[in-house]
């Protein structure tokens, strides 16, 4: 008789940001702390994850259509080229697009700036039954806003608490928030920026301003260190994902999303009708017989 | 030297609704008028289509990010169980979800009914660079509105022209509209309704009201005949897709979407910067060297 295998480790625990313990400098962007050791193994696991994610998403969608209010919100943050778009393509792409709500937050417009920083975010919270994905988010308001001094320090310092209150409110409303920081090294960022410039089909992704942002790499890491530790809460945990290897990043986010949905454990709604009665209506009284 | 093969037939022409010629009664829902003869051949072709669609969608997205205003809107209509959701899963699922905008139109809410019938539709027109997919649409306002007498005949009769004006306006704004009617037989509909009732995981898709709607099958076909012929215009052509076989339906819609995108022929934007200069900046003046 085969030995019982050890219980599967929680992937989330391996990447979770624990305030008071987390040190961004100790996360190796090229690391593979748990899970598959190479691209092929990761791809095989992601295929399994995809099948299960798809099933759970369908159940979540069904639950929502039956009046349930639960939903999931995956927040993706990371410096330029860290792979927010690639993660959406490869992880969100695993499920039925009808159950997704994807929102990208760019530099706020003049209209958006006339509201508080959470206004535009609230408008994109996924509806019940959906998986929402944010490509950047309200965290930019404690990242770029801090590094580029877009608002006084007193202003962005208040925001951590506002964000935690907002996410607690989301949790109350049935939104399970899961946040992934895609962590890349400056060396890998440089490679990817060069690749964008060298490939005519990738040049549209590049902006000369990217170099100015890159110059502030360490300031951003400091801002991330604070944002992640101050805002990794039970209602909205942060996970730091080594993202120098795309296959590892995709695998880790897919597994974290799967664990999250497994914990949500969506339930197909009980029909509000009697299936036996309806089958009889269709079979014996079919209007088109 | 090999003989030149005949030019590939336009898939769209095979399914196009030509006003004055189209007769819904002559479209066999189980037919396979062009293209693959079986499921395996269809799957193989859809995989090819998916690769090309993905490339074109990326170019469209890039074009949009560079200031282009073009976009594509795929409208799906069909009776219950005709496969609007399945088409979204299998066809829209071929491309990057970040470039999609999917909208489902259910029974209008009280708030929506206080506006004209196109109000809620306009709010869901995809942004530049996106592929929009409508699961039901403004056509319900000349279908269910007519069959169930939700508005006086004089009211819905005016709507064909309003719809054509709306879609012409969309075309002016850079939106390529392509509309697919998923045509199923009453027999296949019954099978699918029974299957929904028999499978606990599908019961959430069933509504007892579906049988009342089914009783009006022929009235709906009449309403579709009029809607398709009155509103198949150069700015918004209709295509009638035999949909008794899911694999054929998916293949046909995928091919129609591909032909549409090939005609749009999106173009990667010229960079607004000099790539040579930027490469030098990165290589010689990298702030993180």
XYZ file of C-alpha atoms in Angstrom:
578
model
C 0.000 0.000 0.000
C 1.365 3.383 -1.005
C 2.388 5.802 1.685
C -0.043 8.618 2.156
C 1.329 11.723 0.507
C 1.762 14.847 2.590
C -1.169 17.249 2.452
C -0.810 19.662 -0.444
C 0.888 22.817 0.743
C -1.094 26.022 0.444
C 0.420 27.871 -2.467
C -0.975 31.079 -1.055
C 0.960 30.654 2.174
C 4.191 30.348 0.215
C 3.675 33.763 -1.375
C 1.627 35.555 1.241
C 2.796 38.940 2.482
C 2.803 38.760 6.281
C 3.045 42.255 7.784
C 5.990 42.504 10.143
C 7.778 39.643 8.388
C 7.712 40.567 4.731
C 10.865 42.079 3.262
C 10.691 42.809 -0.440
C 14.496 42.698 -0.663
C 14.400 39.038 0.343
C 12.051 37.969 -2.439
C 14.111 36.664 -5.342
C 12.367 37.713 -8.579
C 13.955 34.706 -10.297
C 13.067 32.294 -7.508
C 10.820 29.244 -7.709
C 10.207 28.676 -3.992
C 7.413 26.106 -4.412
C 5.810 24.228 -7.241
C 7.120 23.233 -10.649
C 10.836 23.437 -11.337
C 10.579 24.026 -15.049
C 8.386 25.362 -17.803
C 7.048 21.998 -18.929
C 5.982 20.981 -15.442
C 4.363 24.372 -14.938
C 2.446 24.112 -18.213
C 1.164 20.675 -17.255
C -0.042 21.939 -13.897
C -1.587 25.074 -15.379
C -3.630 22.865 -17.707
C -5.025 21.013 -14.677
C -5.638 24.274 -12.870
C -7.421 25.654 -15.924
C -9.893 22.796 -16.021
C -10.732 23.190 -12.347
C -10.852 26.996 -12.528
C -13.259 26.763 -15.404
C -15.588 24.512 -13.409
C -15.473 26.737 -10.345
C -16.030 29.859 -12.400
C -19.105 28.311 -13.981
C -20.447 27.479 -10.519
C -19.713 31.032 -9.340
C -21.490 32.453 -12.389
C -24.449 30.147 -11.790
C -24.550 31.110 -8.124
C -24.587 34.770 -9.132
C -27.358 34.216 -11.647
C -29.374 32.595 -8.864
C -29.143 35.668 -6.656
C -25.812 35.009 -4.931
C -23.688 38.091 -4.454
C -20.253 36.525 -4.204
C -17.472 37.369 -6.645
C -13.700 37.396 -6.821
C -11.404 40.301 -7.563
C -7.824 39.635 -8.635
C -5.656 42.743 -8.409
C -2.422 42.747 -10.415
C 0.327 45.216 -9.662
C 3.927 45.368 -10.769
C 6.477 47.583 -12.450
C 6.596 47.984 -16.225
C 7.168 44.674 -18.062
C 6.425 42.639 -14.931
C 3.738 40.846 -16.912
C 0.347 42.126 -15.815
C -0.941 41.806 -19.375
C 0.666 38.415 -19.893
C -0.886 37.144 -16.683
C -4.320 38.260 -17.841
C -3.823 36.547 -21.191
C -2.557 33.279 -19.712
C -4.450 33.020 -16.418
C -7.714 34.887 -17.025
C -7.597 33.282 -20.479
C -8.110 29.898 -18.803
C -11.771 30.612 -18.051
C -14.922 31.569 -19.932
C -14.555 35.232 -20.933
C -18.254 35.783 -20.230
C -17.580 35.381 -16.510
C -14.705 37.884 -16.472
C -14.604 41.591 -15.879
C -11.229 43.076 -16.738
C -10.375 46.694 -15.969
C -7.165 48.576 -16.708
C -6.348 51.670 -14.736
C -4.134 54.126 -16.522
C -3.145 57.640 -15.579
C -6.365 59.161 -14.186
C -8.264 61.446 -16.537
C -9.175 65.004 -15.614
C -12.722 63.824 -14.872
C -11.447 61.016 -12.631
C -9.169 63.397 -10.743
C -12.153 65.479 -9.720
C -13.331 62.536 -7.610
C -11.648 60.759 -4.705
C -9.106 58.143 -5.758
C -11.442 55.192 -5.140
C -14.259 56.552 -7.297
C -13.067 55.097 -10.588
C -12.159 51.842 -8.834
C -15.628 51.337 -7.362
C -17.160 51.612 -10.805
C -15.174 48.572 -11.924
C -15.865 46.218 -9.040
C -17.091 42.980 -10.652
C -20.758 42.101 -10.475
C -21.909 39.078 -8.467
C -20.815 35.800 -10.023
C -17.896 37.326 -11.900
C -14.150 37.148 -11.609
C -12.805 40.663 -11.859
C -9.212 41.382 -12.837
C -7.585 44.756 -12.257
C -4.559 45.658 -14.356
C -3.137 48.237 -11.929
C -5.543 49.550 -9.324
C -6.105 51.904 -6.398
C -2.593 50.926 -5.281
C -1.166 53.279 -7.880
C -2.444 55.997 -5.571
C 0.135 54.978 -2.948
C 2.808 54.057 -5.511
C 3.206 56.504 -8.398
C 1.376 59.135 -6.310
C 4.084 58.779 -3.657
C 7.150 58.336 -5.857
C 6.228 61.193 -8.174
C 4.866 63.364 -5.349
C 1.517 63.758 -7.112
C -0.080 64.520 -3.763
C 1.372 65.676 -0.421
C 2.774 62.929 1.808
C 0.014 63.513 4.345
C -2.447 62.684 1.589
C -1.039 59.360 0.375
C -0.260 58.258 3.927
C -3.968 58.422 4.728
C -4.761 56.200 1.809
C -3.529 52.902 3.286
C -6.302 53.071 5.832
C -8.844 54.177 3.252
C -7.834 51.254 1.059
C -8.157 48.773 3.913
C -11.594 50.147 4.765
C -12.616 49.929 1.106
C -11.460 46.336 0.809
C -13.164 45.380 4.070
C -16.340 46.890 2.635
C -15.884 44.822 -0.522
C -15.498 41.688 1.590
C -18.744 42.554 3.395
C -20.407 42.793 0.018
C -19.298 39.320 -1.009
C -16.131 40.233 -2.907
C -13.114 38.017 -2.231
C -10.108 40.186 -2.965
C -6.765 38.625 -3.867
C -3.799 40.815 -4.787
C -0.648 39.761 -6.605
C 2.518 41.825 -6.828
C 4.501 40.698 -9.859
C 8.081 41.164 -8.809
C 10.771 41.457 -11.457
C 14.421 42.336 -11.279
C 15.816 45.491 -12.888
C 17.966 43.302 -15.148
C 14.959 41.397 -16.464
C 13.055 44.640 -16.917
C 15.864 45.985 -19.042
C 15.873 42.865 -21.213
C 12.149 43.172 -21.730
C 12.266 46.870 -22.546
C 15.007 46.190 -25.083
C 12.920 43.363 -26.538
C 9.961 45.718 -26.902
C 12.106 48.183 -28.804
C 13.670 45.584 -31.051
C 10.427 43.921 -32.114
C 8.285 46.140 -34.377
C 5.194 44.277 -33.121
C 6.013 45.180 -29.532
C 7.004 48.823 -29.921
C 3.479 50.009 -29.152
C 3.955 48.744 -25.609
C 6.955 50.981 -25.013
C 6.886 54.553 -23.818
C 10.009 56.737 -23.478
C 8.720 57.636 -20.028
C 9.369 53.988 -19.003
C 13.055 54.872 -18.562
C 12.230 57.708 -16.158
C 10.109 55.289 -14.133
C 12.891 52.700 -14.258
C 15.285 55.248 -12.781
C 13.099 55.201 -9.684
C 13.130 51.410 -9.355
C 14.323 51.407 -5.736
C 11.871 54.124 -4.734
C 9.097 52.004 -6.173
C 10.265 48.951 -4.262
C 10.154 51.007 -1.086
C 6.647 52.169 -1.905
C 5.633 48.565 -2.662
C 7.157 47.376 0.613
C 4.908 49.787 2.494
C 1.796 49.222 0.397
C 2.065 45.451 0.649
C 2.712 45.323 4.379
C 0.211 48.017 5.350
C -2.530 46.562 3.160
C -2.104 42.792 3.388
C -5.189 42.080 5.460
C -7.484 39.102 5.930
C -10.013 40.906 3.703
C -7.397 41.584 1.040
C -4.207 39.553 1.282
C -1.185 40.423 -0.837
C 0.972 37.814 -2.520
C 4.465 38.556 -3.849
C 5.114 36.564 -7.009
C 8.616 36.038 -8.412
C 8.054 37.125 -11.996
C 11.366 37.014 -13.817
C 10.189 33.704 -15.284
C 6.899 34.106 -17.069
C 5.975 30.449 -16.719
C 6.478 30.592 -12.962
C 4.510 33.816 -12.594
C 1.592 32.393 -14.587
C 1.631 29.162 -12.630
C 1.722 30.918 -9.258
C -1.117 33.337 -10.044
C -3.220 30.536 -11.534
C -2.739 28.401 -8.415
C -3.490 31.324 -6.084
C -6.666 32.087 -8.010
C -7.657 28.424 -7.885
C -7.092 28.166 -4.131
C -9.132 31.322 -3.687
C -12.041 29.950 -5.702
C -11.834 26.623 -3.902
C -12.170 28.493 -0.629
C -15.098 30.512 -1.960
C -16.586 27.145 -2.950
C -19.401 28.511 -5.116
C -22.600 26.502 -5.131
C -25.013 25.904 -7.986
C -28.328 27.477 -6.999
C -31.289 25.269 -6.193
C -33.741 25.564 -9.069
C -36.749 27.744 -8.276
C -38.886 25.221 -10.184
C -39.467 21.490 -9.993
C -37.335 19.748 -12.652
C -39.685 16.745 -12.699
C -42.676 18.951 -13.410
C -40.785 20.816 -16.104
C -39.609 17.625 -17.805
C -43.224 16.457 -17.890
C -44.337 19.780 -19.325
C -41.739 19.499 -22.065
C -42.319 15.833 -22.809
C -46.074 15.559 -22.478
C -47.301 19.015 -23.235
C -44.661 20.287 -25.634
C -46.369 23.130 -27.477
C -44.567 22.113 -30.664
C -45.480 18.426 -30.768
C 4.350 23.046 -60.853
C 1.215 22.696 -58.766
C -2.002 24.061 -60.138
C -3.083 27.234 -58.481
C -5.863 26.476 -56.015
C -9.149 28.294 -56.403
C -9.412 31.456 -54.317
C -10.774 30.698 -50.876
C -14.508 31.207 -50.828
C -15.790 33.968 -48.578
C -17.362 32.232 -45.626
C -19.376 35.346 -44.985
C -20.971 35.168 -48.429
C -22.135 31.624 -47.710
C -24.093 32.766 -44.661
C -24.941 36.359 -45.532
C -28.543 37.490 -45.313
C -29.342 39.162 -48.625
C -32.561 41.178 -48.325
C -35.072 40.120 -50.970
C -33.455 36.688 -51.268
C -33.219 35.423 -47.720
C -35.868 32.970 -46.557
C -35.407 31.707 -43.025
C -37.474 28.622 -43.834
C -34.837 27.572 -46.362
C -31.946 27.621 -43.898
C -31.426 24.117 -42.554
C -30.407 24.422 -38.866
C -28.584 21.101 -39.205
C -26.890 22.032 -42.467
C -23.178 22.345 -43.161
C -23.295 24.298 -46.411
C -19.582 25.145 -46.535
C -16.477 24.264 -44.603
C -15.631 21.245 -42.485
C -17.789 18.138 -42.736
C -17.157 16.874 -39.247
C -16.220 17.870 -35.749
C -12.563 16.940 -35.991
C -12.026 18.933 -39.178
C -13.842 21.889 -37.616
C -11.699 21.752 -34.474
C -8.533 21.682 -36.558
C -9.654 24.715 -38.531
C -10.812 26.598 -35.431
C -7.331 26.136 -33.950
C -5.840 27.809 -37.048
C -8.460 30.535 -36.921
C -7.723 31.103 -33.239
C -4.058 31.735 -33.875
C -4.782 34.250 -36.608
C -7.610 35.901 -34.642
C -5.312 36.341 -31.693
C -2.697 38.073 -33.866
C -5.259 40.362 -35.464
C -6.836 41.206 -32.139
C -3.457 42.183 -30.736
C -2.894 44.454 -33.731
C -6.364 45.977 -33.269
C -5.664 46.549 -29.581
C -2.303 48.112 -30.421
C -3.915 50.307 -33.069
C -6.459 51.461 -30.512
C -3.791 52.195 -27.924
C -2.054 54.328 -30.549
C -5.119 56.506 -31.060
C -6.982 54.462 -33.673
C -10.718 54.368 -33.184
C -11.576 51.146 -34.975
C -13.223 48.236 -33.196
C -15.415 45.260 -33.993
C -18.813 44.387 -32.591
C -20.116 40.836 -32.881
C -23.835 40.607 -32.177
C -25.217 37.166 -31.285
C -28.923 36.468 -31.478
C -30.873 33.225 -31.359
C -33.643 31.450 -29.539
C -33.079 29.781 -26.170
C -30.394 27.059 -26.288
C -29.162 28.203 -29.704
C -25.717 28.581 -28.186
C -24.997 32.262 -27.665
C -23.112 31.474 -24.454
C -21.307 28.529 -25.996
C -20.206 30.664 -28.918
C -18.797 33.259 -26.557
C -16.928 30.582 -24.637
C -15.503 28.868 -27.703
C -15.023 31.749 -30.155
C -14.410 34.793 -27.962
C -12.379 32.415 -25.790
C -9.880 32.133 -28.651
C -8.481 35.605 -28.040
C -6.926 37.580 -25.205
C -9.717 38.434 -22.759
C -8.166 41.862 -22.180
C -9.166 42.876 -25.698
C -12.789 41.758 -25.304
C -15.870 43.567 -24.120
C -18.772 41.201 -23.542
C -22.253 42.461 -22.734
C -25.388 40.446 -22.029
C -28.761 42.074 -22.490
C -31.492 40.586 -20.387
C -35.035 41.790 -19.820
C -34.693 45.579 -19.486
C -34.749 46.956 -15.957
C -37.198 49.631 -14.877
C -34.405 52.196 -15.159
C -33.526 51.047 -18.678
C -37.167 51.183 -19.769
C -37.290 54.861 -18.926
C -34.851 55.481 -21.773
C -35.187 54.755 -25.479
C -34.383 51.169 -26.431
C -30.910 51.991 -27.757
C -29.768 53.751 -24.576
C -28.518 50.683 -22.749
C -26.977 49.382 -25.970
C -24.931 52.526 -26.605
C -23.397 52.236 -23.163
C -21.924 48.880 -24.102
C -20.410 49.727 -27.477
C -16.807 48.508 -27.275
C -14.031 51.032 -26.934
C -11.499 51.555 -29.731
C -9.224 48.571 -30.202
C -11.641 46.095 -28.645
C -13.764 43.265 -29.915
C -17.215 43.634 -28.423
C -19.606 40.712 -28.166
C -23.308 41.180 -27.502
C -25.246 38.256 -26.043
C -28.665 39.408 -27.252
C -28.931 43.037 -28.261
C -31.159 45.846 -29.529
C -32.722 43.227 -31.816
C -34.722 41.934 -28.875
C -36.665 45.160 -29.271
C -38.035 43.957 -32.618
C -38.243 40.287 -31.527
C -39.637 39.717 -28.037
C -41.129 43.230 -28.133
C -43.088 42.217 -31.237
C -44.010 38.643 -30.352
C -45.094 39.519 -26.820
C -46.679 42.817 -27.898
C -44.600 44.760 -25.367
C -45.070 47.884 -27.470
C -47.645 48.801 -30.137
C -46.895 47.560 -33.654
C -46.370 51.129 -34.833
C -43.614 51.378 -32.262
C -41.553 48.305 -33.128
C -42.058 48.887 -36.849
C -40.222 52.196 -36.529
C -37.304 50.468 -34.870
C -35.847 48.772 -37.946
C -35.000 52.161 -39.343
C -33.726 53.416 -35.991
C -31.507 50.350 -35.731
C -30.135 50.857 -39.233
C -29.394 54.506 -38.452
C -27.709 53.494 -35.191
C -25.523 50.907 -36.880
C -24.618 53.327 -39.665
C -23.576 55.779 -36.957
C -21.456 53.073 -35.351
C -19.784 52.396 -38.694
C -19.015 56.114 -39.016
C -17.388 55.924 -35.596
C -15.084 53.096 -36.633
C -17.159 50.159 -35.386
C -17.382 47.190 -37.734
C -20.628 45.457 -36.875
C -21.140 41.781 -37.676
C -24.324 40.018 -36.624
C -24.897 36.280 -36.359
C -28.275 34.622 -35.998
C -27.805 31.203 -34.424
C -30.511 29.124 -36.026
C -31.655 25.932 -34.292
C -34.530 23.571 -34.959
C -37.376 23.127 -32.472
C -36.367 19.465 -32.104
C -32.819 20.354 -31.102
C -34.086 23.026 -28.761
C -36.234 20.448 -27.006
C -33.278 18.090 -26.627
C -31.212 20.871 -25.103
C -33.939 21.993 -22.719
C -34.369 18.392 -21.563
C -30.603 18.111 -21.101
C -30.606 21.266 -18.977
C -33.279 19.793 -16.756
C -31.623 16.409 -16.439
C -28.185 17.699 -15.482
C -28.066 19.289 -11.994
C -25.151 21.444 -13.158
C -27.236 22.864 -16.000
C -30.525 23.516 -14.237
C -29.591 27.111 -13.459
C -29.765 27.822 -17.179
C -33.393 26.735 -17.395
C -36.417 28.892 -16.739
C -40.004 27.583 -16.805
C -40.825 30.555 -19.011
C -38.631 28.958 -21.725
C -41.564 26.697 -22.604
C -43.884 29.677 -23.152
C -41.285 31.203 -25.442
C -40.874 27.873 -27.232
C -44.625 27.818 -27.915
C -44.076 30.927 -30.029
C -41.253 29.393 -32.077
C -42.844 30.149 -35.439
C -43.760 33.697 -34.427
C -40.135 34.249 -33.492
C -38.941 32.908 -36.818
C -41.268 35.364 -38.546
C -39.903 38.193 -36.413
C -36.348 37.064 -37.198
C -37.126 36.889 -40.920
C -38.150 40.552 -40.828
C -35.385 41.736 -38.522
C -32.685 40.002 -40.557
C -33.896 41.180 -43.944
C -34.748 44.733 -42.899
C -31.486 45.217 -41.022
C -28.884 43.354 -43.069
C -27.057 46.390 -44.383
C -23.532 47.092 -45.590
C -22.892 48.788 -42.228
C -24.284 45.837 -40.294
C -24.626 42.594 -42.256
C -26.531 39.660 -40.804
C -25.352 36.076 -41.117
C -27.631 33.085 -40.528
C -25.687 30.252 -38.926
C -26.964 26.671 -38.858
C -26.587 25.914 -35.159
C -27.976 22.465 -34.487
C -24.370 21.249 -34.475
C -22.326 23.158 -31.945
C -19.039 22.457 -33.703
C -20.382 23.863 -36.956
C -21.799 26.958 -35.294
C -18.505 27.672 -33.523
C -16.531 27.140 -36.684
C -18.781 29.409 -38.760
C -18.804 32.272 -36.269
C -15.039 31.990 -35.774
C -14.443 32.151 -39.532
C -16.849 35.072 -39.966
C -15.119 36.960 -37.187
C -11.742 36.201 -38.741
C -12.809 37.396 -42.190
C -14.163 40.545 -40.591
C -10.909 41.261 -38.786
C -8.907 40.498 -41.913
C -10.975 43.083 -43.743
C -10.494 45.604 -40.949
C -6.766 44.841 -41.294
C -5.644 46.595 -38.113
C -2.218 48.213 -38.232
C 0.353 48.488 -35.466
C 0.838 52.181 -34.759
C 4.052 53.899 -35.737
C 5.982 54.595 -32.541
C 5.842 58.215 -31.456
C 9.515 57.908 -30.487
C 12.703 56.840 -32.235
C 13.484 53.211 -31.293
C 17.183 53.711 -32.058
C 17.386 56.654 -29.693
C 15.528 54.746 -27.018
C 17.718 51.667 -27.342
C 20.755 53.912 -26.906
C 19.184 55.553 -23.868
C 18.575 52.133 -22.321
C 21.947 50.670 -23.245
C 24.249 53.617 -22.720
C 22.462 55.703 -20.153
C 20.564 53.091 -18.189
C 19.821 54.769 -14.881
C 20.375 51.451 -13.104
C 23.750 50.523 -14.551
